[in-house]
Amino acid sequence: MNHRKRIAITGIGLVTPVGNNAPTTWANLQAGRSGLGTIRHFDASGFPVRIGAEVKGFDAAAVIGNSKLLNYATRPHRFALAAAEEALADAGIRPTAADGHRWGFCVGAGMMAMNFDELQVAQKVCAADGEFHADRLLSEDFPADPVTFSRNQTNSGLALLTRHFGIRGYATAVHTACASGGQALGTALRVMRRGQADFVLAGGFDSMLNPIGLSAFCLLGALSADNNTPESASRPFDATRNGFVLGEGAGFLVLENWDAARARGAKIYAELAGDGNSLSCYRITDSPPDGDGPIQAMRQALADAGMTPETLDYVNAHGTSTMMNDRSECAALRAVLGGHITNAAVSSTKSCMGHLISAAGAVEAAVCALAIRDGIAPVNANYHEPDPDCNVNIVQGKSKPMRIRAALSNSLGFGGSNSCLVFRNPEEVP
Amino acid sequence: MNPKIVFTGLGAVCGAGLKVDAIWDGILNGRSGIKEITSWDVSQWPVRMSAEVTGVDNRTLVEDRKLHKMISRTDLFGLYAANCAVLQSGLLAHRESLDAAAAVQFSDRSGIFAGSGAANYGSTYDFFPALAAAQGDLNKFGKQFSESVNPMWLLRNLPNNVLCHVGIRYNFKGANACITNHCVGGVLAVAEAAAALRAGEADRAIAIGHDTPCEPESVLNFHRFGLLAPDTVRPFDRDRAGTIFGEGAAGVVLEKAADAQARNAAIFGAYLGSGCTTEATGVLRLRPDGDGLSRAIELALADAGITPGDVGLVVAHGNGTPASDVSEARALQRIFGAAMPPVTGFKWAYGHLIAASGIVDLVFALLALRDKIVPGIPTLRTLDPALAPLAVSSAHQTPRSDIALLLCRGFGGMNTALLVRAHP
């Protein structure tokens, strides 16, 4: 067993519905400001759900400053480029020609390939009557554009970012639906412990806020349809919750070996101390009512970190605001925390920024690190009516200043992949 | 000290067959599964070949008909290959022999690692009828899409479906990942499964790779980039003209050797190590000097604690494209110098399965070690002089040891290397 290299989080970058960088996002989450609203960047007026958590006022050209690169980047790729750049700048360290091969890259990436405009063109050319005619692809009307092709491959985001930042070591992209971002950080932790990299740029990016993604979630009935009150539509653990709000964005963290980070005088947000990873083996969209599956992942994460449940002061819950997920997660928390359930502060920051799908786990890992650094448990907004099935210690009303020895971030995905991460306060590191 | 990890179950499905033994027999006898595409009318198409899985009904792949509505074609292959491997391993029968508490522990400690193709074009075409009806009016589209799109659309197309359904089917609840890293997904699934066993995060795991890349829009794009051959794959040949898509899946069960031996399981080989790098060159480009691949091989050798001289045969990526083959030859020359072991590649037999390509190759690398044969590449006519020296042949060769090096490369400048050993 490779027990146990200590891994430090030394850089954070975020592009979220509540801010286009980490400081703004964190300030707004602490203030409980909502990033939810009526969808603006496409006409969602005909959809049963017309609200979302959009990234707003994001000027990719200003952040990236490389128009050729932007041409190869989809909307979520652009979020990723900006968040990754912020994380590296924040860490004060970046890959060079000499050490790029010792940098790894682990990312949770979304499932969408073609963007909606491209799909519409394909439909006009190849399926004017609604039925697909393959031969029409061969006509001159069909724009077979190499740049579009390069943008739309499963690992295009990985290709773009590793190239842009000169990362030449272990690189991987994972997709376990809503758990992807957490899985990517867990993979990064293991890659570092195995000595396969000295640094990892790890995170997630996604945007399903487009007509296809919105349709897909509407069909499943998973979204809140509080179209007239978008700001309170995401209310995890509240008795009146009625679905999640689709968000978008990216989060990246820079991971380094603890001793090396200390030696170079880096600021350390937190230790990425443990990862737990399980499958619920229940149903594809349903969460197990007794929390079986998430329970094992949380316990493994604590054991991996060498911690007892009593040291967990803050839990950043998956807390999607769907009836079933929140109930299942609370059952799991009760089982894992036991008597400590009344002490540990729990909040879902999806209440303010919606569900970032493949980016959620990475963004929420960053939130845990910031919560530890500043000693603040961010508020679970829109929580008014307790649900007896969600009887946990919710951070309600406003954010709570408190010293956080350790924090847990849960990501529980469609398909039953559970990814739980434990973060330790640097002051608690022996 | 890392525990020894062995393979105790193998499953594969591809254009060359539905059974590992039948596919292997085809490889040894020069039979290829490459034929004209049947899933759409290709009579007008500039390239027309692929290695499709044909003549198999879905219930042969997955018995449970209800499940067919919940998953896509690539998932059928993944579930089928996983089932072959799990059945062969005897793990389920073993779990049944345990007492209740031990069986729960067994399930919690059984991992699943999938390499998934993800993001295909055809799934989004399901929205064509709704788009045609809306005529560009998004408001109308928003009101009407539910009339023509299957309510299960998202679930059918989740990239992690195989992970989920393999889990439900066998109640394997442990460490897991779904890797969506283009061609190297399947190989990374094996490497991550082995790493989980070494680190004590799981006691056993199944690794699966599955993909169905042969779609009209992919064929068109690959063709325009000059990546597809008109007839067959000729790795390292002077006249190589590109690759050919295949489809299918492979699954392998990994266990700690001590556990496998304790339950008297059949063992098909041992996992020695892996390496993974990117060349940071973007989606399509790769370095002509084979930099990323040589580094991946060096990392795998170091991980396994062996030297180049210990390697007995190489199963190359050999995708038959001009650029990939030349850089692969450079990497092999850099690692092995004048003492190169026999090299082969299997894509002439079942095409390029993209996310599943490396893991299907792994199954046959293990059989090559078992039978002490390095199969010839029957489509190889004249080695490209620019790639010489390279120990490839159209005739069978003999491995010089019981260790195989497997190479797999993908978009994004990705390179992976695996080392496996025959079981005595």
XYZ file of N, CA and C in Angstrom, chain B residues 93-238:
438
model
N -20.157 -17.619 -8.589
C -20.322 -18.887 -7.878
C -19.552 -18.845 -6.563
N -18.376 -18.229 -6.615
C -17.584 -18.121 -5.394
C -18.316 -17.313 -4.327
N -18.927 -16.182 -4.745
C -19.653 -15.356 -3.771
C -20.804 -16.147 -3.143
N -21.452 -16.970 -3.978
C -22.568 -17.760 -3.443
C -22.119 -18.735 -2.365
N -20.846 -19.113 -2.425
C -20.349 -20.069 -1.432
C -20.008 -19.390 -0.098
N -20.052 -18.047 -0.083
C -19.660 -17.339 1.138
C -20.856 -17.184 2.078
N -20.579 -16.960 3.360
C -21.690 -16.658 4.261
C -22.165 -15.225 4.001
N -23.319 -14.872 4.585
C -23.995 -13.618 4.222
C -23.100 -12.400 4.443
N -22.448 -12.326 5.584
C -21.623 -11.148 5.876
C -20.436 -11.067 4.922
N -19.842 -12.206 4.648
C -18.694 -12.223 3.738
C -19.125 -11.862 2.311
N -20.346 -12.246 1.948
C -20.842 -11.921 0.600
C -21.059 -10.416 0.453
N -21.554 -9.768 1.504
C -21.732 -8.315 1.473
C -20.374 -7.633 1.310
N -19.423 -8.094 2.085
C -18.061 -7.558 2.016
C -17.478 -7.779 0.617
N -17.719 -8.960 0.059
C -17.246 -9.301 -1.274
C -17.789 -8.300 -2.299
N -19.086 -8.007 -2.198
C -19.709 -7.089 -3.154
C -19.158 -5.675 -2.999
N -19.010 -5.237 -1.754
C -18.499 -3.885 -1.505
C -17.046 -3.730 -1.963
N -16.339 -4.828 -2.092
C -14.912 -4.773 -2.439
C -14.666 -5.175 -3.895
N -15.742 -5.237 -4.694
C -15.606 -5.596 -6.118
C -15.788 -4.341 -6.965
N -14.771 -3.973 -7.721
C -14.806 -2.717 -8.464
C -15.149 -2.898 -9.936
N -15.506 -1.793 -10.571
C -15.806 -1.793 -12.013
C -15.149 -0.563 -12.649
N -14.414 -0.790 -13.713
C -13.747 0.312 -14.413
C -14.089 0.195 -15.894
N -14.719 1.213 -16.433
C -15.157 1.156 -17.825
C -14.464 2.247 -18.647
N -14.087 1.900 -19.857
C -13.653 2.884 -20.838
C -14.760 2.990 -21.871
N -15.348 4.170 -21.967
C -16.565 4.319 -22.761
C -16.330 5.283 -23.920
N -16.889 4.932 -25.080
C -16.725 5.794 -26.248
C -17.401 7.140 -26.090
N -18.611 7.140 -25.562
C -19.388 8.350 -25.297
C -19.597 9.192 -26.557
N -20.421 10.199 -26.386
C -20.595 11.271 -27.368
C -20.702 10.813 -28.819
N -21.657 9.977 -29.161
C -21.792 9.666 -30.584
C -22.781 10.623 -31.264
N -22.706 10.623 -32.576
C -23.548 11.548 -33.339
C -25.002 11.090 -33.360
N -25.185 9.789 -33.559
C -26.527 9.267 -33.797
C -27.514 9.600 -32.700
N -27.042 9.636 -31.459
C -27.985 9.897 -30.372
C -28.608 11.285 -30.517
N -27.809 12.261 -30.947
C -28.385 13.607 -31.082
C -29.320 13.694 -32.295
N -29.140 12.774 -33.249
C -30.061 12.763 -34.395
C -31.498 12.428 -33.968
N -31.636 11.862 -32.762
C -32.989 11.591 -32.272
C -33.821 12.868 -32.179
N -33.153 14.007 -32.194
C -33.874 15.282 -32.114
C -34.248 15.822 -33.502
N -33.839 15.138 -34.566
C -34.141 15.634 -35.916
C -35.635 15.824 -36.185
N -36.481 14.849 -35.835
C -37.910 15.088 -36.113
C -38.445 16.343 -35.420
N -38.030 16.544 -34.181
C -38.508 17.737 -33.457
C -37.951 19.014 -34.084
N -36.701 18.967 -34.532
C -36.099 20.145 -35.167
C -36.765 20.435 -36.503
N -37.056 19.367 -37.257
C -37.709 19.555 -38.562
C -39.096 20.169 -38.366
N -39.792 19.682 -37.360
C -41.148 20.201 -37.115
C -41.105 21.660 -36.674
N -40.050 22.027 -35.930
C -39.982 23.394 -35.393
C -39.497 24.399 -36.437
N -38.849 23.921 -37.497
C -38.374 24.818 -38.580
C -37.569 26.000 -38.046
N -36.691 25.742 -37.092
C -35.841 26.816 -36.585
C -36.485 27.686 -35.522
N -37.747 27.410 -35.209
C -38.436 28.200 -34.183
C -38.240 27.508 -32.836
N -37.362 28.087 -32.012
C -36.974 27.431 -30.768
C -38.131 27.366 -29.771
N -38.985 28.377 -29.808
C -40.157 28.357 -28.932
C -41.034 27.142 -29.257
N -41.216 26.922 -30.558
C -42.020 25.791 -31.009
C -41.324 24.467 -30.629
N -40.028 24.435 -30.802
C -39.250 23.243 -30.438
C -39.450 22.913 -28.952
N -39.370 23.942 -28.117
C -39.530 23.754 -26.676
C -40.887 23.186 -26.316
N -41.880 23.562 -27.118
C -43.238 23.075 -26.832
C -43.462 21.660 -27.351
N -42.710 21.266 -28.385
C -43.071 20.027 -29.083
C -42.085 18.871 -28.980
N -40.871 19.123 -28.463
C -39.868 18.054 -28.528
C -40.332 16.767 -27.851
N -41.150 16.906 -26.798
C -41.525 15.708 -26.044
C -42.447 14.785 -26.844
N -42.992 15.296 -27.962
C -43.840 14.437 -28.796
C -43.030 13.412 -29.580
N -41.760 13.731 -29.883
C -41.001 12.811 -30.724
C -39.747 12.228 -30.075
N -39.307 12.790 -28.958
C -38.079 12.268 -28.350
C -38.448 11.322 -27.209
N -37.771 10.184 -27.187
C -37.998 9.186 -26.148
C -37.714 9.790 -24.766
N -38.654 9.625 -23.825
C -38.436 10.182 -22.488
C -37.157 9.652 -21.829
N -36.711 8.481 -22.265
C -35.508 7.882 -21.683
C -34.242 8.323 -22.406
N -34.357 9.315 -23.289
C -33.228 9.662 -24.157
C -31.926 9.847 -23.387
N -31.974 10.639 -22.347
C -30.738 10.938 -21.608
C -30.150 9.669 -20.993
N -31.033 8.865 -20.426
C -30.541 7.658 -19.752
C -29.939 6.673 -20.749
N -30.584 6.546 -21.891
C -30.048 5.640 -22.923
C -28.648 6.037 -23.343
N -28.367 7.313 -23.251
C -27.109 7.804 -23.814
C -26.071 8.204 -22.772
N -26.309 7.856 -21.536
C -25.296 8.155 -20.517
C -24.012 7.405 -20.845
N -22.870 8.094 -20.837
C -21.608 7.404 -21.117
C -21.278 6.339 -20.069
N -21.851 6.483 -18.856
C -21.523 5.539 -17.794
C -22.563 4.444 -17.611
N -23.338 4.163 -18.647
C -24.362 3.121 -18.551
C -23.798 1.739 -18.251
N -22.685 1.402 -18.885
C -22.137 0.058 -18.669
C -21.711 -0.102 -17.211
N -21.058 0.920 -16.696
C -20.666 0.920 -15.286
C -21.876 0.641 -14.402
N -22.933 1.389 -14.648
C -24.132 1.285 -13.823
C -24.788 -0.093 -13.933
N -24.977 -0.547 -15.167
C -25.736 -1.791 -15.350
C -24.917 -3.035 -15.035
N -23.612 -2.983 -15.237
C -22.777 -4.098 -14.784
C -22.842 -4.170 -13.260
N -22.826 -3.001 -12.633
C -22.938 -2.953 -11.172
C -24.238 -3.576 -10.692
N -25.341 -3.160 -11.292
C -26.648 -3.670 -10.867
C -26.733 -5.182 -11.117
N -26.215 -5.615 -12.254
C -26.348 -7.012 -12.627
C -25.614 -7.943 -11.661
N -24.415 -7.554 -11.244
C -23.614 -8.456 -10.397
C -23.499 -7.964 -8.964
N -24.126 -6.818 -8.673
C -24.005 -6.229 -7.347
C -22.536 -6.017 -6.960
N -21.767 -5.471 -7.902
C -20.387 -5.077 -7.621
C -20.424 -3.598 -7.218
N -20.112 -3.301 -5.968
C -20.386 -1.954 -5.448
C -19.143 -1.164 -5.074
N -17.987 -1.643 -5.474
C -16.755 -1.018 -4.988
C -16.253 0.129 -5.841
N -14.948 0.330 -5.778
C -14.285 1.409 -6.502
C -14.661 1.338 -7.981
N -14.822 2.498 -8.603
C -15.279 2.490 -9.996
C -14.859 3.750 -10.711
N -14.832 3.656 -12.030
C -14.594 4.836 -12.855
C -15.150 4.568 -14.243
N -15.568 5.638 -14.882
C -15.935 5.558 -16.297
C -15.042 6.552 -17.020
N -14.154 6.031 -17.849
C -13.127 6.858 -18.470
C -13.538 7.171 -19.903
N -13.587 8.457 -20.217
C -14.012 8.896 -21.554
C -12.842 9.640 -22.186
N -11.803 8.885 -22.484
C -10.571 9.487 -22.989
C -10.217 8.895 -24.354
N -11.222 8.951 -25.256
C -11.045 8.493 -26.619
C -10.432 7.089 -26.647
N -9.451 6.830 -27.513
C -8.994 5.453 -27.729
C -8.386 4.787 -26.506
N -7.857 5.549 -25.575
C -7.141 4.909 -24.470
C -8.050 4.578 -23.276
N -9.350 4.817 -23.412
C -10.271 4.574 -22.298
C -10.213 3.151 -21.757
N -10.257 2.168 -22.645
C -10.269 0.778 -22.207
C -8.982 0.379 -21.506
N -7.852 0.802 -22.045
C -6.564 0.474 -21.427
C -6.423 1.179 -20.076
N -6.862 2.427 -20.008
C -6.808 3.125 -18.718
C -7.728 2.466 -17.695
N -8.830 1.890 -18.167
C -9.720 1.173 -17.245
C -8.970 0.000 -16.614
N -8.195 -0.726 -17.414
C -7.399 -1.847 -16.889
C -6.346 -1.314 -15.912
N -5.661 -0.251 -16.300
C -4.596 0.301 -15.453
C -5.156 0.809 -14.129
N -6.315 1.473 -14.181
C -6.907 1.996 -12.944
C -7.448 0.867 -12.068
N -7.990 -0.178 -12.699
C -8.457 -1.332 -11.927
C -7.286 -1.969 -11.193
N -6.169 -2.148 -11.901
C -4.989 -2.749 -11.282
C -4.467 -1.852 -10.157
N -4.486 -0.553 -10.381
C -4.012 0.371 -9.349
C -4.902 0.305 -8.109
N -6.204 0.153 -8.310
C -7.128 0.054 -7.171
C -6.836 -1.207 -6.361
N -6.507 -2.302 -7.055
C -6.160 -3.546 -6.352
C -4.846 -3.392 -5.585
N -3.878 -2.783 -6.238
C -2.581 -2.586 -5.579
C -2.718 -1.726 -4.334
N -3.552 -0.684 -4.419
C -3.681 0.261 -3.306
C -4.637 -0.254 -2.233
N -5.199 -1.429 -2.452
C -6.114 -1.986 -1.456
C -7.483 -1.331 -1.466
N -7.839 -0.625 -2.561
C -9.149 0.024 -2.642
C -10.235 -0.947 -3.102
N -9.802 -2.068 -3.672
C -10.738 -3.119 -4.073
C -9.978 -4.436 -4.021
N -10.716 -5.532 -3.916
C -10.063 -6.847 -3.911
C -10.077 -7.497 -5.282
N -11.001 -7.067 -6.106
C -11.113 -7.598 -7.472
C -11.856 -6.559 -8.290
N -11.698 -6.618 -9.592
C -12.387 -5.621 -10.407
C -12.575 -6.164 -11.804
N -13.621 -5.676 -12.450
C -13.742 -5.940 -13.882
C -13.440 -4.641 -14.622
N -12.622 -4.761 -15.659
C -12.358 -3.620 -16.534
C -13.002 -3.909 -17.887
N -13.651 -2.889 -18.439
C -14.399 -3.062 -19.689
C -14.070 -1.888 -20.605
N -13.983 -2.149 -21.892
C -13.937 -1.061 -22.862
C -14.978 -1.355 -23.919
N -15.715 -0.336 -24.345
C -16.753 -0.587 -25.354
C -16.927 0.637 -26.235
N -17.248 0.413 -27.500
C -17.445 1.562 -28.392
C -18.126 1.126 -29.687
N -18.819 2.088 -30.285
C -19.435 1.904 -31.609
C -19.138 3.150 -32.443
N -17.912 3.289 -32.890
C -17.522 4.550 -33.543
C -17.959 4.689 -34.994
N -18.438 3.588 -35.598
C -18.681 3.630 -37.044
C -20.034 4.264 -37.353
N -20.046 5.596 -37.457
C -21.256 6.332 -37.785
C -20.983 7.146 -39.046
N -22.023 7.469 -39.823
C -21.777 8.208 -41.060
C -20.951 9.477 -40.862
N -21.318 10.271 -39.852
C -20.625 11.551 -39.692
C -19.164 11.353 -39.267
N -18.896 10.307 -38.475
C -17.510 10.009 -38.102
C -16.721 9.526 -39.307
N -17.330 8.644 -40.078
C -16.648 8.121 -41.265
C -16.296 9.269 -42.204
N -17.264 10.179 -42.388
C -17.003 11.322 -43.272
C -15.837 12.162 -42.758
N -15.872 12.497 -41.472
C -14.822 13.348 -40.904
C -13.460 12.663 -40.938
N -13.416 11.421 -40.513
C -12.139 10.699 -40.529
C -11.610 10.591 -41.966
N -12.516 10.366 -42.887
C -12.107 10.274 -44.286
C -11.504 11.586 -44.775
N -12.151 12.699 -44.431
C -11.634 13.997 -44.894
C -10.271 14.317 -44.305
N -9.998 13.741 -43.120
C -8.664 13.920 -42.535
C -7.659 12.911 -43.086
N -8.096 12.052 -43.990
C -7.191 11.045 -44.545
C -6.863 9.938 -43.570
N -7.761 9.674 -42.625
C -7.470 8.675 -41.594
C -8.042 7.305 -41.911
N -8.901 7.191 -42.941
C -9.552 5.907 -43.209
C -9.038 5.278 -44.505
N -8.789 3.990 -44.427
C -8.322 3.248 -45.596
C -9.511 2.776 -46.422
N -9.315 2.615 -47.738
C -10.417 2.166 -48.579
C -10.691 0.668 -48.456
N -9.669 -0.121 -48.083
C -9.858 -1.566 -48.137
C -9.632 -2.267 -46.803
N -8.434 -2.114 -46.267
C -8.129 -2.804 -45.016
C -7.036 -2.054 -44.273
N -6.744 -2.513 -43.072
C -5.676 -1.894 -42.292
C -4.368 -2.628 -42.596
N -3.365 -1.871 -43.013
C -2.039 -2.452 -43.293
C -1.011 -1.774 -42.396
N -0.944 -2.205 -41.136
C -0.032 -1.505 -40.236
C 1.409 -1.609 -40.714
N 2.105 -0.506 -40.690
C 3.540 -0.413 -40.980
C 3.898 -0.733 -42.431
N 2.898 -0.901 -43.277
C 3.157 -1.233 -44.677
C 3.488 0.040 -45.473
N 4.264 -0.120 -46.494
C 4.599 0.987 -47.392
C 3.335 1.630 -47.966
